[in-house]
Structure formats: C-alpha cells, structure tokens
Amino acid sequence: MEIKEITEGETRLLIPSKRKITKKDVVFYNPHMELNRDLSVSITRVLKPGRFCDLLSGTGARGLRVCAEGRVKHVLLNDANPNAVELIKKNAEINNLDVEITNREAGSLLAEERFDFIDVDPFGPPVAFVDSAVRALENNGVLAVTATDTSALCGTYPRACRRKYDSLSLRTDYYNEVGLRTLLGYVIRVGLGYNVSFRPLFSHCTRHYFRAYFRGERSRRACNESLKHLVYLQHCFSCLNRGYSSLDGLLERCECGHEFANAGPLWSGVFADKEFCSGVMKELGFSEKGLELVDLVRGEQDITNPYYNIHRVFHKRGMPTRPTSELIDSLLGIGFRAVRTHFSGLGLRTDAPVKEIYDIL
Ligand SMILES: C[S@@+](CC[C@H](N)C(=O)[O-])C[C@H]1O[C@@H](n2cnc3c(N)ncnc32)[C@H](O)[C@@H]1O
C-alpha cells in the first residue's frame, strides 16, 4: 500500500496515497469528513467520556484525533480490515498515542465489551450496528452514528428506507430534515426495545451525510416520554402545508382540500440540546465551519416544524424569490418566530402557518 502523510487538526495521519473515496479503497479515508471529526473532538472535550470506542476506524483518523485533541480516558480503535489496522497502528505510533487497537468484526467486539461512548461511522447506513451498540453502551453513555445513505433517508428510494429504517420516506422540499428525523427516529426506536431512552445531544446534515449524537438513559419513564415525539409527518404537495401527527390523528386531507402525503415514523422533537451546543462551541474555536454549523443548529431548536424552502414557496405563487432574511423579518414583525436553518440557505424555519407565509410574500 502506497501511503502519504497529512495533518488533520493537530494529528498526523498516514493515509493511502491512491484513493477514490469508495469502500473499495485499501483503507478508507475521506477528507470531506474532517468537519465531522472536528465535532467529535470538541464533543469529547465537553463530555469527557471514560471508554471511547471508534468501532469502524478506517485509518484511525477519528479515534486518534479524539485521543490526541479531545478529552477521553481510554480509546479503542477497531476495524475488520487488516490493512486498516496496520495503518491505525502506524498512525498511533507517529503520534505517540497510547490506544487499544483491535481487528474484529464490530458485532463480536460489542458483544464482549462495554463503552461510555460508541462511534459508529459506517459505509452507508448504520442500521447493522445500532442494536449491538445499544447493548454495549453504559447507562448514560453516548452513541454517535453517521448515515451516508441519504437517498434512502430523503425519499429518493422509499423501499430502501422501509427495509432499512422501517419508515415511510417522502421526497419533500425539506427532504434532508425528513432524512435526519427518520434516522433519529430509527435509533430512538431501537433504544426503546432495551428501555434505553436516546436523547439527541447534537445532530446535523452536512454534504452527503447525517450525523447524530445521543445520550442513552436506561429509564422506562424517559422512554415513555420520548414516545410522544415518535410521530408521522403529513405534507401537502399542493399548498406546502406540513405538520406532525400521531398515528391515530392522521388526517386524510389538508385544509386546502388536497390529499396529505405521509412519512414516518420519525422524530419530531428537538434534534440538538441548546445548552450542549453552547458548550461545544466553546471547544470549537479551531473550526470556523464547525462554529457556524453548531450556532445555526442551536438557533433552530425552538421551532420543531419542518423548514420551508422559500424558493418553492415563491414558486407556488409564481413570484421571483426574495432573500430569506426579508421573510424572516416580515414574520418576526407580525409576531411569529422565524429563523434560518442549517439544512439550507434557502430554508426558513417558522411557527407561522403556511397561509401566513403566503400573505407576507
Ligand atoms: C466509513 S469507514 C470509517 C471511516 C473512519 N471512521 C474515518 O473517520 O475515517 C468504515 C470502516 O468500517 C470498516 N468495517 C465495515 N464493516 C465492518 C464490520 N462489520 N466490522 C468492523 N469493521 C467494519 C471498514 O473496513 C471501514 O474501514
């Protein structure tokens, strides 16, 4: 394997020099995930976990950065690919890091060990690893998952979403929010089976992937509470009205008379904890993009209604699009809440009903 050295954050990394960024690479390394790993570093600085497991390590980029730049007591890096493990060992050595490295199938490792923080960063969907990760997580531990199968989660391949996430997906103008909420709903539902209530600490959609960090508390009461936010989405493709509903409250038609399309089950609660975001921002001074992202995510947690793509809203009225900031100011001016969203520069998150939005155009 031909390798070259790079530096990510403050950590030196040997990576394969010939890469296509596909799962066929000898060892997988994706430079576009640097922001994702920056966030892991700052999040571990806030949470200070004891035993951290980088379950699917690749080159070891995440686990080694967390060890070198974050705040953790013990880091275990694992990968089933022997070439990856060879590289992880070299990378640990050149950074003088004292870590545990294993070459195991993820499920068998999780069946034998327990961790305070488990990071699941697979190719595609995380579903094959979530169940065993839930069982290997200490009470009040943190589970982090990445999903790169955005086409399944966002409604392009609805049958794939049914198969993997046991959820109906829908291709809406806020498709990436539906995708993130479907992923959150899935992990939370798996937790419920073990009386583990997963509360999203921070989650986001960036480029081609979703990422979510959950705190898992063993508590039936907390599980029952979270059931309230495992709901269905009703969307009207005619007037763009949208809202959440329990299964027994689903409506056939929108107020405009058009039939509702449904998605779910998905998570309708907050997808990040505002206080946690503030803590993470204090530890993210080294990443301008990271700060911007966490700030946007923090700012949109008071409104859980899915965001509007303002281009679509103007298009429905046959009008040219005006800046998002103008609409936000108009809605604030008539007493509604309105903010930007990290999901899209054309996104408007508001508690105003769709009729009110049309009125201010
Ligand atoms: C997307 S890559 C991980 C990237 C890495 N976390 C990073 O930040 O650079 C997924 C890794 O999971 C490993 N893998 C896939 N299935 C596995 C399994 N069942 N058990 C252990 N490792 C597995 C692959 O060899 C690959 O290195």
Coordinates of C-alpha atoms and ligand atoms in Angstrom, one line a residue:
M1 CA 0.0 0.0 0.0
E2 CA 1.5 3.4 -1.0
I3 CA 0.9 5.9 1.7
K4 CA 1.4 9.7 2.3
E5 CA 1.3 11.8 5.4
I6 CA -1.2 14.6 6.1
T7 CA -2.2 16.5 9.2
E8 CA -5.8 16.8 10.3
G9 CA -6.5 19.0 13.2
E10 CA -3.3 18.5 15.3
T11 CA -2.9 14.9 14.4
R12 CA -0.5 13.4 11.8
L13 CA -2.1 10.8 9.6
L14 CA -0.7 8.3 7.2
I15 CA -3.4 7.6 4.5
P16 CA -3.3 5.6 1.3
S17 CA -2.0 7.9 -1.5
K18 CA -4.2 6.3 -4.2
R19 CA -7.8 6.7 -3.1
K20 CA -11.1 7.0 -4.9
I21 CA -13.1 7.6 -1.7
T22 CA -15.1 4.4 -2.1
K23 CA -15.4 1.4 0.0
K24 CA -13.2 -0.5 -2.4
D25 CA -10.2 1.6 -1.2
V26 CA -7.4 -0.5 0.5
V27 CA -8.1 1.7 3.6
F28 CA -10.9 4.3 3.6
Y29 CA -10.2 7.9 4.4
N30 CA -12.5 10.8 3.4
P31 CA -11.1 14.3 3.7
H32 CA -14.6 15.7 3.4
M33 CA -15.4 14.2 6.8
E34 CA -12.9 16.5 8.6
L35 CA -15.6 18.7 10.0
N36 CA -17.4 15.6 11.3
R37 CA -14.3 14.6 13.1
D38 CA -13.6 18.2 14.4
L39 CA -17.0 18.0 16.0
S40 CA -16.2 14.6 17.6
V41 CA -13.1 16.2 19.1
S42 CA -15.0 19.1 20.6
I43 CA -17.8 16.9 21.8
T44 CA -15.5 14.7 23.7
R45 CA -13.9 17.8 25.2
V46 CA -17.3 18.6 26.6
L47 CA -18.4 15.1 27.6
K48 CA -15.0 13.7 28.8
P49 CA -16.0 10.0 28.3
G50 CA -14.2 7.2 30.0
R51 CA -14.0 4.4 27.4
F52 CA -14.4 5.6 23.9
C53 CA -14.9 3.1 21.0
D54 CA -14.1 4.1 17.4
L55 CA -15.9 1.0 16.1
L56 CA -15.2 1.4 12.4
S57 CA -11.9 3.2 12.4
G58 CA -10.5 3.1 8.8
T59 CA -7.2 4.9 9.2
G60 CA -8.0 5.7 12.8
A61 CA -8.5 9.4 12.0
R62 CA -11.4 9.9 14.4
G63 CA -10.3 7.8 17.4
L64 CA -6.7 9.1 17.2
R65 CA -7.8 12.7 16.9
V66 CA -10.2 12.2 19.9
C67 CA -7.3 10.7 21.9
A68 CA -4.8 13.5 20.9
E69 CA -7.1 16.5 20.8
G70 CA -10.2 15.6 22.8
R71 CA -10.7 14.6 26.4
V72 CA -11.0 10.8 26.9
K73 CA -9.6 8.3 29.3
H74 CA -9.2 5.3 27.0
V75 CA -9.7 4.9 23.3
L76 CA -10.2 1.6 21.5
L77 CA -10.0 1.7 17.7
N78 CA -11.4 -1.2 15.7
D79 CA -11.6 -2.3 12.1
A80 CA -12.3 -5.6 10.4
N81 CA -9.9 -4.7 7.6
P82 CA -6.4 -5.9 8.5
N83 CA -4.9 -3.2 6.1
A84 CA -6.7 -0.6 8.1
V85 CA -5.5 -2.0 11.4
E86 CA -1.9 -1.9 10.1
L87 CA -2.3 1.8 9.3
I88 CA -4.0 2.6 12.6
K89 CA -1.0 1.1 14.4
K90 CA 1.4 3.2 12.4
N91 CA -0.7 6.3 13.0
A92 CA -0.9 5.7 16.7
E93 CA 2.9 5.3 16.7
I94 CA 3.8 8.5 14.8
N95 CA 1.6 10.5 17.2
N96 CA 2.9 8.7 20.3
L97 CA -0.6 7.8 21.4
D98 CA -1.4 5.0 23.8
V99 CA -4.5 3.4 22.5
E100 CA -6.0 -0.1 22.2
I101 CA -6.3 -1.4 18.6
T102 CA -8.4 -4.4 17.6
N103 CA -9.0 -6.2 14.3
R104 CA -12.5 -7.6 14.9
E105 CA -15.9 -7.8 13.4
A106 CA -17.9 -5.0 15.0
G107 CA -20.7 -7.1 16.3
S108 CA -18.5 -9.6 18.1
L109 CA -16.4 -6.8 19.7
L110 CA -19.6 -5.1 21.0
A111 CA -20.9 -8.4 22.4
E112 CA -17.9 -8.6 24.7
E113 CA -17.1 -5.1 25.8
R114 CA -18.9 -2.1 27.2
F115 CA -18.2 1.6 26.5
D116 CA -19.2 5.1 27.6
F117 CA -19.1 6.4 24.0
I118 CA -19.5 4.4 20.9
D119 CA -18.9 5.9 17.5
V120 CA -20.5 4.2 14.5
D121 CA -19.2 5.6 11.2
P122 CA -20.0 3.0 8.5
F123 CA -20.2 3.0 4.7
G124 CA -23.9 3.8 4.1
P125 CA -26.5 3.0 6.8
P126 CA -25.6 2.4 10.5
V127 CA -28.5 0.0 11.0
A128 CA -26.4 -3.2 11.1
F129 CA -24.5 -1.8 14.1
V130 CA -27.1 0.1 16.2
D131 CA -28.7 -2.8 18.0
S132 CA -25.3 -4.2 19.3
A133 CA -24.1 -0.7 20.1
V134 CA -27.2 0.0 22.2
R135 CA -26.5 -3.2 24.2
A136 CA -22.8 -2.4 24.6
L137 CA -23.4 1.2 25.8
E138 CA -23.1 2.0 29.6
N139 CA -26.0 3.8 31.2
N140 CA -25.9 7.5 30.3
G141 CA -23.4 6.7 27.6
V142 CA -23.2 8.4 24.3
L143 CA -23.9 6.8 20.9
A144 CA -22.8 8.6 17.7
V145 CA -23.9 7.5 14.3
T146 CA -23.2 8.6 10.8
A147 CA -25.5 7.7 7.9
T148 CA -24.4 8.3 4.3
D149 CA -27.3 6.6 2.6
T150 CA -29.1 9.9 2.1
S151 CA -31.1 8.8 -0.9
A152 CA -32.8 6.2 1.2
L153 CA -33.5 8.5 4.1
C154 CA -34.5 11.5 2.0
G155 CA -37.2 9.8 -0.1
T156 CA -35.4 9.0 -3.4
Y157 CA -35.6 5.3 -2.7
P158 CA -38.6 4.8 -0.4
R159 CA -38.4 1.0 -0.4
A160 CA -34.8 1.1 0.8
C161 CA -36.0 3.3 3.7
R162 CA -38.8 0.9 4.5
R163 CA -36.3 -2.0 4.5
K164 CA -33.5 -0.4 6.5
Y165 CA -35.3 2.1 8.8
D166 CA -38.8 0.6 8.9
S167 CA -40.1 4.0 8.0
L168 CA -42.0 5.6 5.1
S169 CA -40.0 8.3 3.5
L170 CA -41.1 11.3 1.4
R171 CA -39.3 13.5 -1.1
T172 CA -40.3 16.9 0.1
D173 CA -38.7 20.4 -0.3
Y174 CA -37.2 19.8 3.2
Y175 CA -36.1 16.3 2.3
N176 CA -32.9 16.5 4.3
E177 CA -34.8 17.3 7.5
V178 CA -37.1 14.3 6.9
G179 CA -34.0 12.2 6.4
L180 CA -32.4 13.4 9.7
R181 CA -35.6 12.9 11.6
T182 CA -36.1 9.4 10.2
L183 CA -32.6 8.4 11.3
L184 CA -33.1 9.9 14.7
G185 CA -36.5 8.1 15.0
Y186 CA -34.9 4.8 14.0
V187 CA -32.1 4.9 16.6
I188 CA -34.5 6.1 19.3
R189 CA -36.9 3.2 18.5
V190 CA -34.1 0.6 18.7
G191 CA -33.3 2.1 22.1
L192 CA -36.9 1.7 23.3
G193 CA -36.7 -2.1 22.9
Y194 CA -34.0 -2.1 25.6
N195 CA -35.6 0.6 27.8
V196 CA -32.9 3.0 26.7
S197 CA -34.1 6.5 26.1
F198 CA -31.9 8.2 23.5
R199 CA -32.0 12.0 23.7
P200 CA -30.4 13.8 20.8
L201 CA -27.5 16.0 22.1
F202 CA -26.5 17.2 18.6
S203 CA -27.3 16.2 15.1
H204 CA -26.9 17.7 11.6
C205 CA -27.0 17.2 7.9
T206 CA -23.8 18.2 6.0
R207 CA -23.0 17.5 2.4
H208 CA -23.8 13.8 1.8
Y209 CA -24.2 12.6 5.3
F210 CA -26.2 12.7 8.5
R211 CA -24.6 12.6 11.9
A212 CA -26.3 12.3 15.3
Y213 CA -25.0 12.1 18.9
F214 CA -27.4 10.7 21.6
R215 CA -27.3 10.3 25.3
G216 CA -28.8 6.9 26.3
E217 CA -30.5 6.7 29.6
R218 CA -31.9 3.5 31.0
S219 CA -35.3 4.6 32.1
R220 CA -38.9 3.4 31.2
R221 CA -40.3 6.8 32.2
A222 CA -37.9 8.6 29.8
C223 CA -38.7 6.1 27.1
N224 CA -42.4 6.7 27.5
E225 CA -41.8 10.5 27.3
S226 CA -39.9 10.1 24.0
L227 CA -42.9 8.1 22.5
K228 CA -44.7 11.5 22.3
H229 CA -42.2 12.6 19.7
L230 CA -42.2 9.4 17.5
V231 CA -44.9 10.5 15.1
Y232 CA -45.8 10.9 11.4
L233 CA -45.3 13.8 9.1
Q234 CA -48.2 15.0 6.9
H235 CA -47.3 17.0 3.9
C236 CA -49.5 18.7 1.3
F237 CA -47.8 18.9 -2.1
S238 CA -50.4 21.4 -3.2
C239 CA -50.1 24.2 -0.7
L240 CA -46.9 23.1 1.1
N241 CA -48.7 22.8 4.5
R242 CA -47.0 20.3 6.8
G243 CA -47.3 19.1 10.3
Y244 CA -46.7 16.1 12.7
S245 CA -49.4 13.7 13.8
S246 CA -49.8 10.6 15.9
L247 CA -50.9 7.5 14.1
D248 CA -54.4 7.8 15.3
G249 CA -54.7 11.5 14.5
L250 CA -53.7 11.3 10.8
L251 CA -55.9 13.4 8.5
E252 CA -56.8 12.4 5.0
R253 CA -56.9 15.9 3.6
C254 CA -55.2 19.2 4.1
E255 CA -57.3 22.3 4.8
C256 CA -56.8 23.2 1.1
G257 CA -58.7 20.1 0.1
H258 CA -55.7 18.2 -1.3
E259 CA -54.8 14.8 -0.1
F260 CA -52.0 14.6 2.5
A261 CA -48.9 12.5 1.9
N262 CA -47.4 10.8 4.9
A263 CA -44.0 9.9 6.2
G264 CA -42.7 8.2 9.3
P265 CA -42.4 7.2 12.0
L266 CA -39.9 9.9 12.6
W267 CA -38.6 12.1 15.4
S268 CA -40.5 15.4 15.9
G269 CA -38.6 16.6 18.9
V270 CA -35.5 18.8 19.1
F271 CA -32.6 17.4 17.2
A272 CA -30.0 19.1 19.4
D273 CA -29.7 20.3 23.0
K274 CA -29.2 24.1 23.0
E275 CA -27.1 24.1 26.2
F276 CA -24.9 21.3 24.9
C277 CA -24.4 23.2 21.6
S278 CA -23.2 26.2 23.6
G279 CA -20.7 24.0 25.5
V280 CA -19.5 22.5 22.2
M281 CA -19.0 26.0 20.7
K282 CA -16.6 26.9 23.5
E283 CA -14.4 23.9 22.5
L284 CA -14.6 24.5 18.7
G285 CA -12.5 27.6 18.3
F286 CA -10.3 25.8 15.9
S287 CA -13.0 25.2 13.3
E288 CA -14.8 28.2 11.8
K289 CA -17.1 26.0 9.8
G290 CA -17.9 23.9 12.8
L291 CA -18.8 27.0 14.9
E292 CA -21.1 28.3 12.2
L293 CA -22.8 24.9 11.9
V294 CA -23.4 24.4 15.7
D295 CA -24.6 28.0 16.0
L296 CA -27.2 27.5 13.3
V297 CA -28.3 24.2 14.7
R298 CA -28.6 25.7 18.2
G299 CA -30.6 28.6 16.8
E300 CA -33.3 26.4 15.2
Q301 CA -34.2 24.2 18.2
D302 CA -37.1 26.4 19.5
I303 CA -39.2 25.5 16.4
T304 CA -39.6 21.9 15.5
N305 CA -41.9 22.4 12.5
P306 CA -40.0 21.4 9.3
Y307 CA -38.4 24.3 7.5
Y308 CA -39.8 25.8 4.3
N309 CA -37.7 26.1 1.1
I310 CA -38.5 29.7 0.2
H311 CA -37.8 29.1 -3.4
R312 CA -40.7 26.6 -3.5
V313 CA -42.9 29.0 -1.6
F314 CA -42.3 31.8 -4.0
H315 CA -42.6 29.4 -7.0
K316 CA -46.0 28.3 -5.8
R317 CA -47.2 31.9 -6.1
G318 CA -45.4 32.4 -9.4
M319 CA -43.1 35.1 -7.9
P320 CA -39.4 35.6 -8.0
T321 CA -37.5 34.5 -4.9
R322 CA -36.5 37.2 -2.4
P323 CA -33.9 36.9 0.3
T324 CA -34.6 34.6 3.3
S325 CA -33.7 37.4 5.7
E326 CA -36.6 39.5 4.3
L327 CA -39.2 36.8 5.0
I328 CA -37.7 36.2 8.5
D329 CA -38.0 40.0 9.3
S330 CA -41.6 40.1 8.0
L331 CA -42.7 37.1 10.0
L332 CA -41.0 38.4 13.2
G333 CA -42.7 41.7 12.5
I334 CA -46.2 40.1 12.8
G335 CA -45.3 38.1 15.9
F336 CA -44.2 34.7 14.6
R337 CA -40.9 33.0 15.3
A338 CA -38.7 32.7 12.3
V339 CA -35.0 31.6 11.9
R340 CA -32.6 30.3 9.4
T341 CA -31.8 26.6 9.3
H342 CA -28.5 24.7 8.8
F343 CA -30.3 22.4 6.3
S344 CA -30.4 25.0 3.5
G345 CA -29.5 28.6 2.7
L346 CA -33.0 28.9 1.2
G347 CA -34.5 27.4 4.4
L348 CA -36.9 29.3 6.6
R349 CA -38.0 27.7 9.9
T350 CA -41.1 29.3 11.4
D351 CA -44.1 28.5 13.6
A352 CA -46.3 30.5 11.2
P353 CA -48.9 28.6 9.3
V354 CA -48.3 28.3 5.6
K355 CA -51.2 30.7 4.9
E356 CA -49.4 33.5 6.8
I357 CA -46.3 32.9 4.8
Y358 CA -48.2 33.4 1.6
D359 CA -49.8 36.5 3.0
I360 CA -46.4 38.2 3.6
L361 CA -44.9 37.5 0.2
Ligands
LIG1 C1 -16.5 4.8 6.5 S1 -15.2 3.8 7.0 C2 -14.7 4.5 8.5 C3 -14.1 5.9 8.4 C4 -13.4 6.4 9.7 N1 -14.3 6.4 10.8 C5 -12.9 7.8 9.5 O1 -13.4 8.8 10.2 O2 -12.0 8.0 8.6 C6 -15.9 2.3 7.5 C7 -14.9 1.3 8.1 O3 -15.7 0.3 8.6 C8 -15.0 -1.0 8.4 N2 -16.0 -2.0 8.6 C9 -17.0 -2.3 7.7 N3 -17.8 -3.3 8.2 C10 -17.2 -3.7 9.4 C11 -17.5 -4.6 10.4 N4 -18.6 -5.4 10.3 N5 -16.7 -4.7 11.5 C12 -15.6 -3.9 11.6 N6 -15.3 -3.0 10.7 C13 -16.0 -2.9 9.6 C14 -14.4 -0.8 7.0 O4 -13.3 -1.6 6.9 C15 -14.0 0.7 7.0 O5 -12.7 0.9 7.3

